[in-house]
Coordinates of C-alpha atoms in Angstrom, one line a residue:
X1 CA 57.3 0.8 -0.3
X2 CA 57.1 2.3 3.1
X3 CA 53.9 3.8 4.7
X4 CA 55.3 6.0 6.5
X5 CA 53.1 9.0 5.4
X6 CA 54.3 12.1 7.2
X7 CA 56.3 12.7 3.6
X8 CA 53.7 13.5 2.4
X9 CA 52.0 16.9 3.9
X10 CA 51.3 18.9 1.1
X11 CA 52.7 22.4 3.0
X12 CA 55.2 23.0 5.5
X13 CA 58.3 23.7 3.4
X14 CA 58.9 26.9 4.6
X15 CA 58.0 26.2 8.5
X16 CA 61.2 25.0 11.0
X17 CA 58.9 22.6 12.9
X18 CA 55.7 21.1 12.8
X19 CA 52.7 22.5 14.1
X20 CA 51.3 22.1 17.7
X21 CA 48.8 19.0 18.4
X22 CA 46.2 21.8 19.5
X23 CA 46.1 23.2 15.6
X24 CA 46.3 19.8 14.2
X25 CA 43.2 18.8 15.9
X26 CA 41.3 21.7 15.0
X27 CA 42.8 22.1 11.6
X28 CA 42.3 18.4 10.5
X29 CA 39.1 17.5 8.5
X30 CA 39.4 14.3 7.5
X31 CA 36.5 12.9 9.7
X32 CA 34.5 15.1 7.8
X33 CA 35.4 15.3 4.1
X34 CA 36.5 11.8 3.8
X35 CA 33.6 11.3 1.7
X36 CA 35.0 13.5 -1.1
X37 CA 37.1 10.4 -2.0
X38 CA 35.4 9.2 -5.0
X39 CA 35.1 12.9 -6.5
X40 CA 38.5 13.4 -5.5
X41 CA 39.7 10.2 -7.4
X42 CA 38.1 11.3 -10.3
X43 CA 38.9 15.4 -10.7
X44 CA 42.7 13.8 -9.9
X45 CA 42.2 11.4 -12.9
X46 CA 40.8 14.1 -15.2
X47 CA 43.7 16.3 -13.7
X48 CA 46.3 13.9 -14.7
X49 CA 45.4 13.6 -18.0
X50 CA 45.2 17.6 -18.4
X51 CA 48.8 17.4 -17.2
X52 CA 49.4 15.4 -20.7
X53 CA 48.2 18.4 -22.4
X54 CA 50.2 20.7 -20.8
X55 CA 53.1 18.7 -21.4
X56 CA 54.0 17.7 -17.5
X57 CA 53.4 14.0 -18.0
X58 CA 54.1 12.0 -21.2
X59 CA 51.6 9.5 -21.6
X60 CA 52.9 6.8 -19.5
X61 CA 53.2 8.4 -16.3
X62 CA 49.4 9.4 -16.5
X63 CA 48.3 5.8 -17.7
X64 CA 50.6 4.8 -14.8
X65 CA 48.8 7.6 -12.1
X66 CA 45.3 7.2 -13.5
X67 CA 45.9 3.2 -12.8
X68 CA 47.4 4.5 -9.5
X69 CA 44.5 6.4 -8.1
X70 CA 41.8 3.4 -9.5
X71 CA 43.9 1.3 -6.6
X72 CA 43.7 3.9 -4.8
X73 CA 39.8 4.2 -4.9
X74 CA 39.4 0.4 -4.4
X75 CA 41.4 0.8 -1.1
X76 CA 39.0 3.6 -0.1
X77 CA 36.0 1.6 -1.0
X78 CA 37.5 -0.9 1.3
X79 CA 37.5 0.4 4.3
X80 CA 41.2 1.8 4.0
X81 CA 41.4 4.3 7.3
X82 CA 43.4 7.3 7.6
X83 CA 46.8 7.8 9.5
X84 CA 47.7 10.4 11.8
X85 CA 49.2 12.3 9.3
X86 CA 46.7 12.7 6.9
X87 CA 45.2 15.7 7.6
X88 CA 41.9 16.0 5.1
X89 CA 41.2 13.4 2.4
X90 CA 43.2 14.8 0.0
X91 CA 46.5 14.6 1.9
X92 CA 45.5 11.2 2.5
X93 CA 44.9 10.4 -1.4
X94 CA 48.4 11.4 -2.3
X95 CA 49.7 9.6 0.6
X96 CA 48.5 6.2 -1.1
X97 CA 48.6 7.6 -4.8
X98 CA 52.9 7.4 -3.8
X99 CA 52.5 4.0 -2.7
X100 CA 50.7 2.6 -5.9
X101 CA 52.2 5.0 -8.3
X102 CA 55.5 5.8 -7.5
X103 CA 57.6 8.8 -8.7
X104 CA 54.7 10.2 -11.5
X105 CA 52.4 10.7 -8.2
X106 CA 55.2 13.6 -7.0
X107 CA 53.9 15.5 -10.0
X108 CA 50.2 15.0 -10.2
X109 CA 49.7 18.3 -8.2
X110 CA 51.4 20.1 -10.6
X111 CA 49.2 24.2 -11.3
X112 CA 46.7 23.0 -8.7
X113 CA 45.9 24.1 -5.2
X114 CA 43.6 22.8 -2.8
X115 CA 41.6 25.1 -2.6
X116 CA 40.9 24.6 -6.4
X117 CA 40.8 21.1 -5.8
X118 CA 38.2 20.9 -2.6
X119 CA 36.1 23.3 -4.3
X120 CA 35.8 21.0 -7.6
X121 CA 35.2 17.4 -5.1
X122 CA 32.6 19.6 -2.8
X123 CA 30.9 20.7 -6.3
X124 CA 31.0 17.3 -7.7
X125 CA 29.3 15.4 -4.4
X126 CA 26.8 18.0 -4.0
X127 CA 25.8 17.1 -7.9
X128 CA 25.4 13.4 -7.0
X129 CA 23.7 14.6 -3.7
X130 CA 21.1 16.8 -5.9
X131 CA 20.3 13.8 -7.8
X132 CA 19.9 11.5 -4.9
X133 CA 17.5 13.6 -3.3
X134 CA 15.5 14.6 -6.0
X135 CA 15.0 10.9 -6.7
X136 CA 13.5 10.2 -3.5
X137 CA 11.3 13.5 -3.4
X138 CA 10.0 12.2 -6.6
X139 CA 9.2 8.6 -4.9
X140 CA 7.1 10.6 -2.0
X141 CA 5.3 12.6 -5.3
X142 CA 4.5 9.1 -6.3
X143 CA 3.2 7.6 -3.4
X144 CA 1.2 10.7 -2.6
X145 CA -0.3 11.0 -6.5
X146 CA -1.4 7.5 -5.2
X147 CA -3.1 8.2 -2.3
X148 CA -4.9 11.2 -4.5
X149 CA -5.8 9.0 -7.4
X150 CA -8.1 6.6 -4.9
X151 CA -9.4 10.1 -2.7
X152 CA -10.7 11.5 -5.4
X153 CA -14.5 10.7 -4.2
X154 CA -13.8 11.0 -1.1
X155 CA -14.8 14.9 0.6
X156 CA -13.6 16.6 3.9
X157 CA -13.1 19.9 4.9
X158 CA -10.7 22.5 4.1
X159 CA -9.3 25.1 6.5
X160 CA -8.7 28.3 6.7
X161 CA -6.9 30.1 10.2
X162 CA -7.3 26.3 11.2
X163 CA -11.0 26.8 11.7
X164 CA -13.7 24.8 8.6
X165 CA -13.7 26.6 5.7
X166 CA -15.0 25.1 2.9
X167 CA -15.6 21.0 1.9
X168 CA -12.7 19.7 -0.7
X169 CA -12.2 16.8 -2.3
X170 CA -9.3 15.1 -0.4
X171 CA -7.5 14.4 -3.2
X172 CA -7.3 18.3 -3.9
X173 CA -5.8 18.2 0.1
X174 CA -3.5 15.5 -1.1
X175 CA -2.2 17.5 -4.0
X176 CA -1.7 20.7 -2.7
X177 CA 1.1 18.9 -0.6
X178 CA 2.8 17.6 -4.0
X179 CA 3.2 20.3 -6.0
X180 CA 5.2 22.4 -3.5
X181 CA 7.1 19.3 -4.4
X182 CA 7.2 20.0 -7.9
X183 CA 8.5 23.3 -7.1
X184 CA 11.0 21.9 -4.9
X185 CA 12.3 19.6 -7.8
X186 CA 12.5 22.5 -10.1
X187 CA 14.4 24.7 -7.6
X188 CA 16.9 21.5 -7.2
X189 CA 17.2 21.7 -10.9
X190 CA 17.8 25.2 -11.3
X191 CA 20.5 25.1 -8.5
X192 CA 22.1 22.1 -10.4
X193 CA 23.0 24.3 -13.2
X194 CA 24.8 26.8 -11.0
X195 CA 26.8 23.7 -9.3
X196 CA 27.8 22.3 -12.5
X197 CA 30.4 25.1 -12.8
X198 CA 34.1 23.6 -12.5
X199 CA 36.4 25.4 -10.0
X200 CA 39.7 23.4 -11.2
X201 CA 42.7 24.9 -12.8
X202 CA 41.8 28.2 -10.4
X203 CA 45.2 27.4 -8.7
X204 CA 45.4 28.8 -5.1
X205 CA 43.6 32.0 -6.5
X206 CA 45.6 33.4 -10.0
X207 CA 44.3 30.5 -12.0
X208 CA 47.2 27.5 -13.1
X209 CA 50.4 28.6 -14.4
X210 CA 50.2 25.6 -17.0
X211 CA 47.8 25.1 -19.7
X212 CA 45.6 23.1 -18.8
X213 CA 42.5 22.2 -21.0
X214 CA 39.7 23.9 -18.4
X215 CA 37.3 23.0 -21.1
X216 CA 38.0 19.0 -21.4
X217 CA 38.2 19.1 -17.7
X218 CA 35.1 19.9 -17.5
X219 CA 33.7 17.8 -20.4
X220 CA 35.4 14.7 -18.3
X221 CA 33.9 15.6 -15.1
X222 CA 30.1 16.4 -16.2
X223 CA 30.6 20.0 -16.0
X224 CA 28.1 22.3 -17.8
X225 CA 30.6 25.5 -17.5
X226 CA 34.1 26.5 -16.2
X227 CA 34.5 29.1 -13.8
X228 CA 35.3 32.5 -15.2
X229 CA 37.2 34.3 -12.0
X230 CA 40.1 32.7 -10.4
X231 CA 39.6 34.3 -7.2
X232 CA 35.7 34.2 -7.0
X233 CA 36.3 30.1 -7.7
X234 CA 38.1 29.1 -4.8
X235 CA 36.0 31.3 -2.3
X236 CA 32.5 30.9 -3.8
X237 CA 30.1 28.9 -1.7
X238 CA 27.3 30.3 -2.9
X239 CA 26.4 27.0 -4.7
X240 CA 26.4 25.1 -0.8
X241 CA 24.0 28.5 0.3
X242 CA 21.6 28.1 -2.5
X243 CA 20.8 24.4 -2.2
X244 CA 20.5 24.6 1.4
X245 CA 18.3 26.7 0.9
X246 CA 16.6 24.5 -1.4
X247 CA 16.7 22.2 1.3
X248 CA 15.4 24.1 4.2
X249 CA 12.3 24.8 1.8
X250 CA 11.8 21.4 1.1
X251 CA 12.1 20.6 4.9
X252 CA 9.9 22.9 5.4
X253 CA 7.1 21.5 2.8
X254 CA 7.6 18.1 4.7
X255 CA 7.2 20.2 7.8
X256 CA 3.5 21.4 6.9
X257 CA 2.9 18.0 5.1
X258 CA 3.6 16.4 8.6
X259 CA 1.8 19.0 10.8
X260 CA -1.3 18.7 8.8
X261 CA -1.2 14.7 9.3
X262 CA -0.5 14.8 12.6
X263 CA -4.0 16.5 13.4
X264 CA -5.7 14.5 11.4
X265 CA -4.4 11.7 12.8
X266 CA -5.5 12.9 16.7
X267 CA -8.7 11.9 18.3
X268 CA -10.2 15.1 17.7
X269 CA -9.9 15.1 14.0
X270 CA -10.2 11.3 13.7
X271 CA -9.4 11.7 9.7
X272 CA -6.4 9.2 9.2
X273 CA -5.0 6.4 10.6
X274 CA -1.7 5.9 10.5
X275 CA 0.3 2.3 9.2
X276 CA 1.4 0.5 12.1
X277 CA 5.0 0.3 10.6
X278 CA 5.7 4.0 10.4
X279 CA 3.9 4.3 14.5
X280 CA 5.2 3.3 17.8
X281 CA 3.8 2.8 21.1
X282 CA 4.3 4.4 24.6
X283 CA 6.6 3.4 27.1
X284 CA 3.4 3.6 29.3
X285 CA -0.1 4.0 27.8
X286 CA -0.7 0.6 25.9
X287 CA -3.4 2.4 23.5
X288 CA -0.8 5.1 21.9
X289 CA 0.2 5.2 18.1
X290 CA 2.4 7.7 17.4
X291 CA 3.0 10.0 14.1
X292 CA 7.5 9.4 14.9
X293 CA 8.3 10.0 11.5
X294 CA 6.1 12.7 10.7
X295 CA 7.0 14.6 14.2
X296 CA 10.4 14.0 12.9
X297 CA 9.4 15.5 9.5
X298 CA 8.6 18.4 11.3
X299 CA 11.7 19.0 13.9
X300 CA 14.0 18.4 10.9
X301 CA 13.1 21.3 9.3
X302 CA 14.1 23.4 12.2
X303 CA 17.6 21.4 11.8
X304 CA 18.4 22.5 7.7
X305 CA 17.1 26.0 8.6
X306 CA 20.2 26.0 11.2
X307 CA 22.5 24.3 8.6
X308 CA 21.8 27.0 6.1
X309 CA 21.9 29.7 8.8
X310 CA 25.2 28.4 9.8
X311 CA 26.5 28.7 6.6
X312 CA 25.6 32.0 5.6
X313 CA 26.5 33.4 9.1
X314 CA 29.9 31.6 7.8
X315 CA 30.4 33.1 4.8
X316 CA 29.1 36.8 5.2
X317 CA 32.1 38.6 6.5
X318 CA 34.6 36.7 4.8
X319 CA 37.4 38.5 2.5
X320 CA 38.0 37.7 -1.3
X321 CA 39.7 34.1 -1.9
X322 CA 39.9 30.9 0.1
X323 CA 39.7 31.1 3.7
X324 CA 39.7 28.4 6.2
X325 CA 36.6 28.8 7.5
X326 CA 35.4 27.7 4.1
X327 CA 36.8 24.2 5.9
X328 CA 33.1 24.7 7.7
X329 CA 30.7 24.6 4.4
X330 CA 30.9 20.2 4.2
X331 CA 29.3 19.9 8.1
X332 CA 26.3 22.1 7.2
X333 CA 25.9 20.4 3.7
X334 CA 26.5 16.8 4.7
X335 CA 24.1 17.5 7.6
X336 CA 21.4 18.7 5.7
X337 CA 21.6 16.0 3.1
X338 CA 22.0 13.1 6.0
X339 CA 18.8 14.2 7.4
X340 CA 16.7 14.6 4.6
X341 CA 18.0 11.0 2.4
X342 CA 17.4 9.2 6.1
X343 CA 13.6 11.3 6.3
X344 CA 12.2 11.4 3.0
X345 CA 11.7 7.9 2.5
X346 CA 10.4 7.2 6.0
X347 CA 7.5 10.4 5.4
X348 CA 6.9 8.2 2.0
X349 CA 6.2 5.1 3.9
X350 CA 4.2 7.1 6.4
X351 CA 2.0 8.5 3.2
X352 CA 2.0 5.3 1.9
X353 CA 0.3 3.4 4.7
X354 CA -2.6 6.0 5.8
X355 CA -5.9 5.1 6.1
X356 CA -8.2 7.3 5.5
X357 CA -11.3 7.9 7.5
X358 CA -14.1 8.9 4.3
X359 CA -16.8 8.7 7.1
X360 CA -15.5 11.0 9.6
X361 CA -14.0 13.5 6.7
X362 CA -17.3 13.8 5.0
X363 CA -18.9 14.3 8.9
X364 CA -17.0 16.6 9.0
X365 CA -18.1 19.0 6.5
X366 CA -21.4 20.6 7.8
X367 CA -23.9 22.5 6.4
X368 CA -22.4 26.1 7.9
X369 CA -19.5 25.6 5.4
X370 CA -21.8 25.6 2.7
X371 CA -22.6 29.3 3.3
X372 CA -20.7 30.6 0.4
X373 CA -22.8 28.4 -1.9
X374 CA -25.9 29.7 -0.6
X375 CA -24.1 33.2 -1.3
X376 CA -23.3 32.3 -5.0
X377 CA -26.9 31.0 -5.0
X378 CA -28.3 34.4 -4.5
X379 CA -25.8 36.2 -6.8
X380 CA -26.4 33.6 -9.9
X381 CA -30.1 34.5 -9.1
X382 CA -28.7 38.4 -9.9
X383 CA -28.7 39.5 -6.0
X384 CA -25.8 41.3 -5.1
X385 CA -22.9 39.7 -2.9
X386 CA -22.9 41.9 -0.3
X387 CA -26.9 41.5 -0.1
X388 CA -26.2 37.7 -0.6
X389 CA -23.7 37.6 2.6
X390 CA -26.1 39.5 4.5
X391 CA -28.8 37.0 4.2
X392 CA -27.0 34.2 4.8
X393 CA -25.2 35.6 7.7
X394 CA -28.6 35.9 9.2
X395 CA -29.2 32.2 8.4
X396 CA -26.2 31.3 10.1
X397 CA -26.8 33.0 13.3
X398 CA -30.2 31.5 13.4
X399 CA -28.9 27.9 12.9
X400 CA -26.4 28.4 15.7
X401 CA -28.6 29.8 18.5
X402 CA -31.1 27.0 17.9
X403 CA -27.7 24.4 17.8
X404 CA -28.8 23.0 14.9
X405 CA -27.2 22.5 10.8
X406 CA -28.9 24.9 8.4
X407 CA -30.5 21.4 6.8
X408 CA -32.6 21.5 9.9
X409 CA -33.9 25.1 9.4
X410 CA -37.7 25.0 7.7
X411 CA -37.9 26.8 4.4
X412 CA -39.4 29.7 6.0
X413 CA -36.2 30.8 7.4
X414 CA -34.6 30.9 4.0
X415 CA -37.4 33.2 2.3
X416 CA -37.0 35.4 5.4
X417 CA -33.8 35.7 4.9
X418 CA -34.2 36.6 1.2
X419 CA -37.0 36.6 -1.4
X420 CA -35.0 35.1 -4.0
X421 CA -34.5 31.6 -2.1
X422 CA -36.5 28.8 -3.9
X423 CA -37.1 25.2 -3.1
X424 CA -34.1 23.8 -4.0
X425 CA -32.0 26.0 -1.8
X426 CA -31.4 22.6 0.3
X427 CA -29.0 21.3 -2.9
X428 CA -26.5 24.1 -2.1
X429 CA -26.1 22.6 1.2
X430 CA -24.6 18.9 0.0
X431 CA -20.7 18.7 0.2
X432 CA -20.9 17.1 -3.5
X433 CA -23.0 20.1 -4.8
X434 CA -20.2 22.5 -3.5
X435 CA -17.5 20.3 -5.1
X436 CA -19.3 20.6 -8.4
X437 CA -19.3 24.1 -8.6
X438 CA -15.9 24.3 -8.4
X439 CA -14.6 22.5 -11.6
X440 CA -12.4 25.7 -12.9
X441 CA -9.3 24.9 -13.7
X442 CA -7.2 24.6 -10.2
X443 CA -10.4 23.5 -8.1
X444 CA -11.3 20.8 -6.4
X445 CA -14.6 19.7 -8.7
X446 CA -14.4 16.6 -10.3
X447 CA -13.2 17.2 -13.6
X448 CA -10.5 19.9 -12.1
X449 CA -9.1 17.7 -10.2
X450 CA -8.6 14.6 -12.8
X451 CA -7.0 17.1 -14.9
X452 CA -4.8 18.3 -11.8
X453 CA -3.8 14.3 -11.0
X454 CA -3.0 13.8 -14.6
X455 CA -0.8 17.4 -14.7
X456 CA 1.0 16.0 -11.8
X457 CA 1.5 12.9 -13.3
X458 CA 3.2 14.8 -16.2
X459 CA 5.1 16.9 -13.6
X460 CA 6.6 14.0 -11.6
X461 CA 7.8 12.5 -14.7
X462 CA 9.9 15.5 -15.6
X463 CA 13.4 15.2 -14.9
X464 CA 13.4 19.3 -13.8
X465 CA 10.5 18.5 -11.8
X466 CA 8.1 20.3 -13.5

C-alpha cells in the first residue's frame, strides 16, 4: 500500500487548492506535539471501540483498527519520522493507521474533531507528566529528610532580613525547605483531579452526533469525570494554567532552596561544602567550585514563571470554543516539564552530596542572638517584656562598644541592667539552651523536631503529598 500521504489531510474538502507554504510552516505542529503519540494511540483505541457502541464499526473492524494503531504505536516507538504532509501528530497517525488498517481506518474519526481529540491527548500526557514529577519531587523530600535526620545535633543560625536572628537546629533549616514540598505535592494532586476530566466526544464544539459511551471512555482512559460543556471542553486550558502554575511555585521553592545554599556555600558563610560531582571549576581560577546546578535551580524558576505567563497572556482574550492559538498551550507546558524532570534530580544530587560545616555553623551563632532568651529569662522571672527588652537592649549596646560577646561581660553588667538577673544568666546564652526552649510543637527543640522528621516522613509517603 502506497505511502503517499497527502490523502490523508483531515480538512480541505471545501478549499480549490492547497494552502501557501508560508501557512503550512506556521500552521504545522508536528515538531511539537509529536509526543502526544502514545496518548493519541490510546484515546483512538478507546474511540474505536465506542464506535462499536454506537454502531459505526461491527466488531471486526475495531479488533482490526485497534490491531492497526498497536502497529502503528510500535512504528512511533521506532523512530518512524513524519512526512511533509503530516501536519500535527494526529494527521500523521491516520496517515499510517490507513497503511496498517485499511478501509476501517476511513471511519475511526467518525463524531470526533480535533479539537476534541488534542484536548483529550494534551490532558492525558499532562497526567503522566504530574506523576512523573511528583515522583522526583518526592526523591529530593527523601534525600533532604536525610540530610535532616543526621543535622539534627548539629546548630547554626537562623535569619531574619538576611541579618542572624536566632540559633536553629539545622535540621529545622533543612525542613523548612521540604515541606513547601509537601505542599507542592498536594497542589500537584489537587490539579490532577481537575486534569482527569475527559474532553472526547465534545466533537468540534456541539458534542458527537453519535452515541458514544462518554462514560466507558473515560473508564478506559483513567478518567475520573467527563466534561459537562461541549464548548467549554475544547477551549478550556485552564488545566495547562493551573499546573504551571504549580510548577512556577515549585520552581520557585527550588529557587529559595538554591539561593540559601548558595551562600552558605560562599567563603563568607563557609556552612556547606558542596559534592564535587554536582560543582565545576573555572575556565581560569584553579581554586573555584561552583553551585551550577543550584544557580540553575534558581534561573529556572524565572523560565516556568514565563511559561505560565505565556500561557495565560495566550488564553485571556480568547473567544468561546477552539482557537488556534490554543496550538500554543504544548510549548509552554512541555517547556516547563523539560526543565524541571532535567533539574529536580540534579538539585537532589546537589542535596545529597553536601557537607556540612557543624563547626563553622555553631561559630556562627553568637551570644547577641541569644538576646531573646535573656528576654524570656526576665519575663519567666515575672518582669514585663517591654522592661525585659529594655534591659537587654542595654546589654547589647554595652557588649558591642567594648567589641566583645555578652559571655565576656562580668556579672555586674547584667544586675545593672536588671535586678532580677541571677547567676545562671550565662545558661541563656548557650545555642543548645535556646534550642531547648523551643520544643513546642513546630520548633526547632529537640523533641519538636523528631516529631517534625517523623511527620515528614509520614508526609513523603503520601501519594497526595501530604
Amino acid at each position: 500500500m502506497s505511502d503517499a500521504g497527502n490523502g490523508h489531510k483531515l480538512w480541505g474538502g471545501r478549499f480549490a487548492g492547497g494552502p501557501a507554504p508560508e501557512l503550512e510552516a506556521v500552521n504545522r505542529s508536528i515538531t511539537v506535539d509529536i509526543r502526544l503519540w502514545p496518548h493519541d494511540v490510546r484515546l483512538s483505541q478507546a474511540w474505536a471501540r465506542g464506535l462499536v457502541t454506537a454502531g459505526v464499526y461491527d466488531r471486526a473492524e475495531c479488533d482490526a483498527v485497534v490491531a492497526g494503531l498497536e502497529r502503528v504505536a510500535a512504528r512511533l516507538g521506532a523512530g518512524e519520522q513524519p512526512i511533509a504532509a503530516d501536519e500535527d501528530i494526529h494527521t500523521m497517525i491516520d496517515r499510517l493507521l490507513h497503511l496498517e488498517a485499511g478501509t476501517p481506518a476511513g471511519r475511526l474519526h467518525t463524531g470526533r474533531s480535533r479539537n476534541d481529540q488534542v484536548a483529550t491527548a494534551t490532558r492525558l500526557w499532562t497526567l503522566a507528566a504530574i506523576d512523573r514529577i511528583d515522583g522526583l519531587v518526592r526523591r529530593l523530600q527523601e534525600t533532604m529528610l536525610a540530610q535532616a535526620e543526621a543535622l539534627q545535633d548539629a546548630v547554626m543560625p537562623a535569619y531574619t532580613h538576611l541579618q542572624r536572628a536566632q540559633p536553629v537546629s539545622a535540621a529545622h533549616w533543612m525542613l523548612s525547605h521540604g515541606w513547601p514540598l509537601v505542599r507542592d505535592r498536594a497542589r500537584l494532586a489537587d490539579a490532577r483531579r481537575r486534569v482527569a476530566v475527559l474532553p472526547l466526544g465534545s466533537g468540534a464544539i456541539a458534542g458527537s452526533a453519535f452515541p458514544i459511551p462518554r462514560e466507558q471512555l473515560a473508564a478506559d482512559l483513567g478518567f475520573l469525570a467527563i466534561s459537562p460543556n461541549s464548548i467549554d471542553a475544547v477551549g478550556d486550558r485552564d488545566f495547562v494554567a493551573e499546573v504551571l502554575f504549580v510548577l512556577t511555585t515549585l520552581g520557585m521553592h527550588l529557587s529559595r532552596l538554591a539561593e540559601d545554599l548558595i551562600l552558605y556555600g560562599s567563603s563568607e558563610f563557609g556552612f556547606v561544602r558542596f559534592g564535587d560531582a554536582f560543582s565545576t571549576g573555572s575556565s581560569m581560577m584553579p581554586q573555584k567550585r561552583n553551585p551550577d546546578a543550584l544557580e540553575l535551580a534558581r534561573g529556572a524558576g524565572a523560565r516556568v514563571l514565563g511559561d505560565l505567563v505565556a500561557l495565560l497572556a495566550t488564553i485571556k482574550g480568547l473567544p468561546s470554543g477552539y482557537n488556534k492559538d490554543l496550538q500554543e498551550d504544548k510549548r509552554t507546558l512541555f517547556d516547563a516539564v523539560d526543565g524541571l524532570e532535567l533539574l529536580l534530580p540534579a538539585v537532589a544530587g546537589s542535596v545529597a552530596t553536601l557537607t556540612f560545616q557543624r563547626e563553622r555553623m555553631a561559630a556562627a551563632c553568637s551570644s547577641a542572638m541569644m538576646a531573646t532568651d535573656l528576654a524570656d529569662y526576665l519575663v519567666r522571672k515575672r518582669v514585663t517584656f517591654r522592661e525585659s527588652h529594655g534591659a537587654v537592649g542595654r546589654l547589647v549596646r554595652e557588649a558591642e562598644e567594648a567589641g566583645v560577646e555578652m559571655t565576656a561581660l562580668p556579672f555586674s553588667s547584667f544586675a545593672a541592667a536588671h535586678p532580677a538577673f541571677e547567676e545562671d544568666v550565662l545558661e541563656e546564652l548557650q545555642a543548645t539552651t535556646s534550642l531547648r526552649h523551643r520544643d513546642i510543637a513546630g520548633g526547632t527543640g529537640p523533641v519538636a523536631v523528631a516529631a517534625q522528621i517523623e511527620a515528614m516522613r509520614t508526609a513523603i509517603a503520601s501519594p497526595s503529598g501530604g
